[in-house]
Amino acid sequence: MTTSLTGLLRSALRTLLAPAERPEPARPRFTATPGPGQTAPRPSPGYPGDYPGMPAISYAPRRDAEPDPGEVVWTWVPYEEDHDRGKDRPVLIVGTDDPWLLGLQLTSVDHDRDAAQEARAGRYWVDIGTGDWDNQRRPSEVRVNRVIRVDPDAVRRVSVHLPRDQFERVVVGMRTHLGTRRKA
């Protein structure tokens, strides 16, 4: 019993003598960030699913290393049909849902030719042209009816901000396909 009492006292003393630290708020974290085009491993527990409805939108890009609304970043995006799997891809940040960023996935696949098929599948896209988010400078589209929660710590690279007029076109597409109802 003396040994366990000694251990307990040592532990208590270490706790009392340790410098006071403010614990950081818990943030959801992903287990890995793969390279572009690679399938990502399963995320750590904590992804609450896609954001429902129309979020509060903001446009506030800043020239710094932090991801801001209005910027295109690279991060892990869960597949819609299975949030346990996903892919590293560019995402347009459109707002926040503390502690998450809210984003829309980009693709270089041209959906203009299969727009009717995409609409039947419940997917709607807005063209945004080319940008530094794609090394090959291919024209891109943004999916406007699926809002993804993004862990700010999982953002791999802040790419570039989207010009305001293009951002506003995306917001019009979101309002058309998500409505103006916000999450309660």
mmCIF file of C-alpha atoms in Angstrom:
data_model
loop_
_atom_site.group_PDB
_atom_site.id
_atom_site.type_symbol
_atom_site.label_atom_id
_atom_site.label_comp_id
_atom_site.label_asym_id
_atom_site.label_seq_id
_atom_site.Cartn_x
_atom_site.Cartn_y
_atom_site.Cartn_z
ATOM 1 C CA MET A 1 0.000 0.000 0.000
ATOM 2 C CA THR A 2 2.916 2.370 0.693
ATOM 3 C CA THR A 3 4.120 2.039 -2.897
ATOM 4 C CA SER A 4 0.766 3.047 -4.337
ATOM 5 C CA LEU A 5 0.485 5.905 -1.841
ATOM 6 C CA THR A 6 3.980 7.102 -2.798
ATOM 7 C CA GLY A 7 3.067 6.943 -6.501
ATOM 8 C CA LEU A 8 -0.129 8.851 -5.858
ATOM 9 C CA LEU A 9 1.740 11.551 -3.929
ATOM 10 C CA ARG A 10 4.380 11.880 -6.680
ATOM 11 C CA SER A 11 1.663 12.218 -9.306
ATOM 12 C CA ALA A 12 -0.135 14.858 -7.240
ATOM 13 C CA LEU A 13 3.096 16.817 -6.709
ATOM 14 C CA ARG A 14 3.940 16.730 -10.445
ATOM 15 C CA THR A 15 0.476 18.062 -11.211
ATOM 16 C CA LEU A 16 0.761 20.830 -8.619
ATOM 17 C CA LEU A 17 4.288 21.858 -9.610
ATOM 18 C CA ALA A 18 3.780 21.689 -13.371
ATOM 19 C CA PRO A 19 3.463 25.075 -15.098
ATOM 20 C CA ALA A 20 -0.126 26.122 -15.567
ATOM 21 C CA GLU A 21 -1.229 25.432 -19.116
ATOM 22 C CA ARG A 22 -4.425 26.434 -20.747
ATOM 23 C CA PRO A 23 -5.781 23.468 -22.612
ATOM 24 C CA GLU A 24 -6.574 24.122 -26.237
ATOM 25 C CA PRO A 25 -10.180 23.536 -27.249
ATOM 26 C CA ALA A 26 -10.682 20.103 -28.731
ATOM 27 C CA ARG A 27 -10.631 20.122 -32.505
ATOM 28 C CA PRO A 28 -11.528 17.243 -34.750
ATOM 29 C CA ARG A 29 -8.424 15.898 -36.477
ATOM 30 C CA PHE A 30 -7.864 13.708 -39.483
ATOM 31 C CA THR A 31 -5.317 10.923 -39.405
ATOM 32 C CA ALA A 32 -3.478 11.809 -42.613
ATOM 33 C CA THR A 33 -3.330 14.187 -45.514
ATOM 34 C CA PRO A 34 -2.424 12.407 -48.755
ATOM 35 C CA GLY A 35 -1.117 13.986 -51.935
ATOM 36 C CA PRO A 36 -3.383 15.293 -54.714
ATOM 37 C CA GLY A 37 -5.526 12.614 -56.322
ATOM 38 C CA GLN A 38 -4.807 9.947 -53.710
ATOM 39 C CA THR A 39 -7.526 8.220 -51.754
ATOM 40 C CA ALA A 40 -7.325 9.290 -48.145
ATOM 41 C CA PRO A 41 -7.413 6.884 -45.228
ATOM 42 C CA ARG A 42 -10.334 6.878 -42.857
ATOM 43 C CA PRO A 43 -10.705 10.140 -40.883
ATOM 44 C CA SER A 44 -10.475 10.118 -37.141
ATOM 45 C CA PRO A 45 -13.809 10.076 -35.307
ATOM 46 C CA GLY A 46 -15.476 13.449 -35.050
ATOM 47 C CA TYR A 47 -16.580 14.380 -38.576
ATOM 48 C CA PRO A 48 -20.197 15.438 -37.982
ATOM 49 C CA GLY A 49 -21.222 15.078 -41.622
ATOM 50 C CA ASP A 50 -21.899 17.652 -44.290
ATOM 51 C CA TYR A 51 -23.422 20.995 -43.331
ATOM 52 C CA PRO A 52 -27.198 20.928 -43.908
ATOM 53 C CA GLY A 53 -28.899 23.806 -45.710
ATOM 54 C CA MET A 54 -27.546 27.202 -46.658
ATOM 55 C CA PRO A 55 -24.780 28.486 -44.362
ATOM 56 C CA ALA A 56 -24.000 32.121 -43.587
ATOM 57 C CA ILE A 57 -21.628 33.098 -46.391
ATOM 58 C CA SER A 58 -18.646 35.382 -46.058
ATOM 59 C CA TYR A 59 -15.904 36.593 -48.373
ATOM 60 C CA ALA A 60 -12.789 37.540 -46.438
ATOM 61 C CA PRO A 61 -9.589 36.338 -48.145
ATOM 62 C CA ARG A 62 -6.371 37.590 -46.527
ATOM 63 C CA ARG A 63 -2.777 37.249 -47.662
ATOM 64 C CA ASP A 64 -1.604 34.919 -44.912
ATOM 65 C CA ALA A 65 -1.091 31.222 -44.300
ATOM 66 C CA GLU A 66 -4.533 30.733 -42.733
ATOM 67 C CA PRO A 67 -7.512 29.468 -44.770
ATOM 68 C CA ASP A 68 -10.194 32.152 -45.151
ATOM 69 C CA PRO A 69 -13.605 32.334 -46.836
ATOM 70 C CA GLY A 70 -13.114 33.168 -50.503
ATOM 71 C CA GLU A 71 -9.939 31.081 -50.825
ATOM 72 C CA VAL A 72 -9.355 27.770 -52.554
ATOM 73 C CA VAL A 73 -7.419 25.314 -50.371
ATOM 74 C CA TRP A 74 -6.320 21.693 -50.628
ATOM 75 C CA THR A 75 -7.701 19.311 -48.018
ATOM 76 C CA TRP A 76 -9.215 15.897 -47.469
ATOM 77 C CA VAL A 77 -12.845 15.674 -48.633
ATOM 78 C CA PRO A 78 -15.053 12.779 -47.518
ATOM 79 C CA TYR A 79 -17.038 10.998 -50.197
ATOM 80 C CA GLU A 80 -20.714 11.899 -50.050
ATOM 81 C CA GLU A 81 -21.870 8.284 -49.962
ATOM 82 C CA ASP A 82 -19.269 7.173 -47.387
ATOM 83 C CA HIS A 83 -17.725 9.692 -44.991
ATOM 84 C CA ASP A 84 -15.206 7.066 -43.881
ATOM 85 C CA ARG A 85 -13.468 7.385 -47.259
ATOM 86 C CA GLY A 86 -12.409 10.399 -49.245
ATOM 87 C CA LYS A 87 -9.951 12.166 -51.477
ATOM 88 C CA ASP A 88 -7.529 15.081 -51.273
ATOM 89 C CA ARG A 89 -8.849 17.875 -53.472
ATOM 90 C CA PRO A 90 -9.278 21.635 -53.854
ATOM 91 C CA VAL A 91 -12.105 23.232 -51.871
ATOM 92 C CA LEU A 92 -13.549 26.761 -51.987
ATOM 93 C CA ILE A 93 -14.022 28.027 -48.425
ATOM 94 C CA VAL A 94 -17.372 29.869 -48.117
ATOM 95 C CA GLY A 95 -17.883 30.286 -44.362
ATOM 96 C CA THR A 96 -17.448 28.760 -40.924
ATOM 97 C CA ASP A 97 -19.307 26.529 -38.477
ATOM 98 C CA ASP A 98 -17.080 26.748 -35.411
ATOM 99 C CA PRO A 99 -14.658 24.983 -35.180
ATOM 100 C CA TRP A 100 -15.061 23.920 -38.821
ATOM 101 C CA LEU A 101 -14.521 25.776 -42.076
ATOM 102 C CA LEU A 102 -17.293 25.278 -44.644
ATOM 103 C CA GLY A 103 -16.321 24.527 -48.210
ATOM 104 C CA LEU A 104 -17.416 23.418 -51.653
ATOM 105 C CA GLN A 105 -15.443 20.835 -53.604
ATOM 106 C CA LEU A 106 -13.856 21.652 -56.952
ATOM 107 C CA THR A 107 -13.346 19.393 -59.924
ATOM 108 C CA SER A 108 -11.626 19.695 -63.283
ATOM 109 C CA VAL A 109 -14.185 17.321 -64.817
ATOM 110 C CA ASP A 110 -16.449 19.231 -67.212
ATOM 111 C CA HIS A 111 -20.045 18.589 -66.165
ATOM 112 C CA ASP A 112 -21.589 20.896 -68.774
ATOM 113 C CA ARG A 113 -21.964 17.967 -71.172
ATOM 114 C CA ASP A 114 -23.705 15.767 -68.601
ATOM 115 C CA ALA A 115 -25.584 18.482 -66.675
ATOM 116 C CA ALA A 116 -28.937 16.691 -66.999
ATOM 117 C CA GLN A 117 -27.464 13.438 -65.695
ATOM 118 C CA GLU A 118 -25.746 15.304 -62.826
ATOM 119 C CA ALA A 119 -29.015 17.070 -61.937
ATOM 120 C CA ARG A 120 -30.847 13.720 -61.867
ATOM 121 C CA ALA A 121 -28.158 12.526 -59.438
ATOM 122 C CA GLY A 122 -28.664 15.667 -57.340
ATOM 123 C CA ARG A 123 -25.364 17.363 -58.191
ATOM 124 C CA TYR A 124 -25.135 20.961 -59.413
ATOM 125 C CA TRP A 125 -21.984 22.730 -60.611
ATOM 126 C CA VAL A 126 -20.876 26.306 -61.388
ATOM 127 C CA ASP A 127 -17.951 27.036 -63.712
ATOM 128 C CA ILE A 128 -15.176 29.143 -62.139
ATOM 129 C CA GLY A 129 -12.460 28.944 -64.804
ATOM 130 C CA THR A 130 -8.797 28.300 -64.131
ATOM 131 C CA GLY A 131 -6.602 29.110 -61.167
ATOM 132 C CA ASP A 132 -3.452 28.268 -59.259
ATOM 133 C CA TRP A 133 -5.297 25.522 -57.356
ATOM 134 C CA ASP A 134 -4.657 23.312 -60.407
ATOM 135 C CA ASN A 135 -1.034 22.971 -61.563
ATOM 136 C CA GLN A 136 -2.247 22.122 -65.078
ATOM 137 C CA ARG A 137 -4.509 25.226 -65.147
ATOM 138 C CA ARG A 138 -7.536 23.183 -66.247
ATOM 139 C CA PRO A 139 -10.957 24.863 -66.120
ATOM 140 C CA SER A 140 -12.717 24.000 -62.864
ATOM 141 C CA GLU A 141 -16.233 23.727 -61.537
ATOM 142 C CA VAL A 142 -17.550 24.049 -57.975
ATOM 143 C CA ARG A 143 -20.290 21.803 -56.627
ATOM 144 C CA VAL A 144 -22.813 24.250 -55.156
ATOM 145 C CA ASN A 145 -25.270 21.934 -53.398
ATOM 146 C CA ARG A 146 -22.975 20.058 -51.011
ATOM 147 C CA VAL A 147 -21.384 22.008 -48.154
ATOM 148 C CA ILE A 148 -18.470 20.153 -46.580
ATOM 149 C CA ARG A 149 -17.077 20.730 -43.110
ATOM 150 C CA VAL A 150 -13.294 21.145 -43.221
ATOM 151 C CA ASP A 151 -10.940 20.834 -40.259
ATOM 152 C CA PRO A 152 -8.738 23.988 -40.405
ATOM 153 C CA ASP A 153 -5.769 21.907 -39.219
ATOM 154 C CA ALA A 154 -6.231 19.500 -42.143
ATOM 155 C CA VAL A 155 -5.823 22.209 -44.791
ATOM 156 C CA ARG A 156 -2.692 21.273 -46.683
ATOM 157 C CA ARG A 157 -2.206 24.380 -48.769
ATOM 158 C CA VAL A 158 -3.869 27.747 -49.137
ATOM 159 C CA SER A 159 -3.868 28.226 -52.868
ATOM 160 C CA VAL A 160 -5.424 31.416 -54.055
ATOM 161 C CA HIS A 161 -8.462 33.553 -53.465
ATOM 162 C CA LEU A 162 -11.297 33.439 -55.941
ATOM 163 C CA PRO A 163 -12.113 36.855 -57.437
ATOM 164 C CA ARG A 164 -15.217 38.381 -55.829
ATOM 165 C CA ASP A 165 -17.365 38.228 -58.991
ATOM 166 C CA GLN A 166 -16.682 34.503 -59.420
ATOM 167 C CA PHE A 167 -17.359 33.937 -55.705
ATOM 168 C CA GLU A 168 -20.712 35.744 -56.064
ATOM 169 C CA ARG A 169 -21.642 33.470 -59.010
ATOM 170 C CA VAL A 170 -20.962 30.479 -56.766
ATOM 171 C CA VAL A 171 -23.161 31.974 -54.018
ATOM 172 C CA VAL A 172 -26.002 32.479 -56.534
ATOM 173 C CA GLY A 173 -25.660 28.795 -57.464
ATOM 174 C CA MET A 174 -25.745 27.826 -53.788
ATOM 175 C CA ARG A 175 -28.902 29.872 -53.195
ATOM 176 C CA THR A 176 -30.530 28.299 -56.237
ATOM 177 C CA HIS A 177 -29.757 24.733 -55.225
ATOM 178 C CA LEU A 178 -29.615 24.929 -51.419
ATOM 179 C CA GLY A 179 -32.249 27.620 -50.900
ATOM 180 C CA THR A 180 -31.967 30.472 -48.478
ATOM 181 C CA ARG A 181 -32.875 28.426 -45.395
ATOM 182 C CA ARG A 182 -30.113 28.361 -42.828
ATOM 183 C CA LYS A 183 -29.401 25.619 -40.346
ATOM 184 C CA ALA A 184 -31.413 26.236 -37.179
#
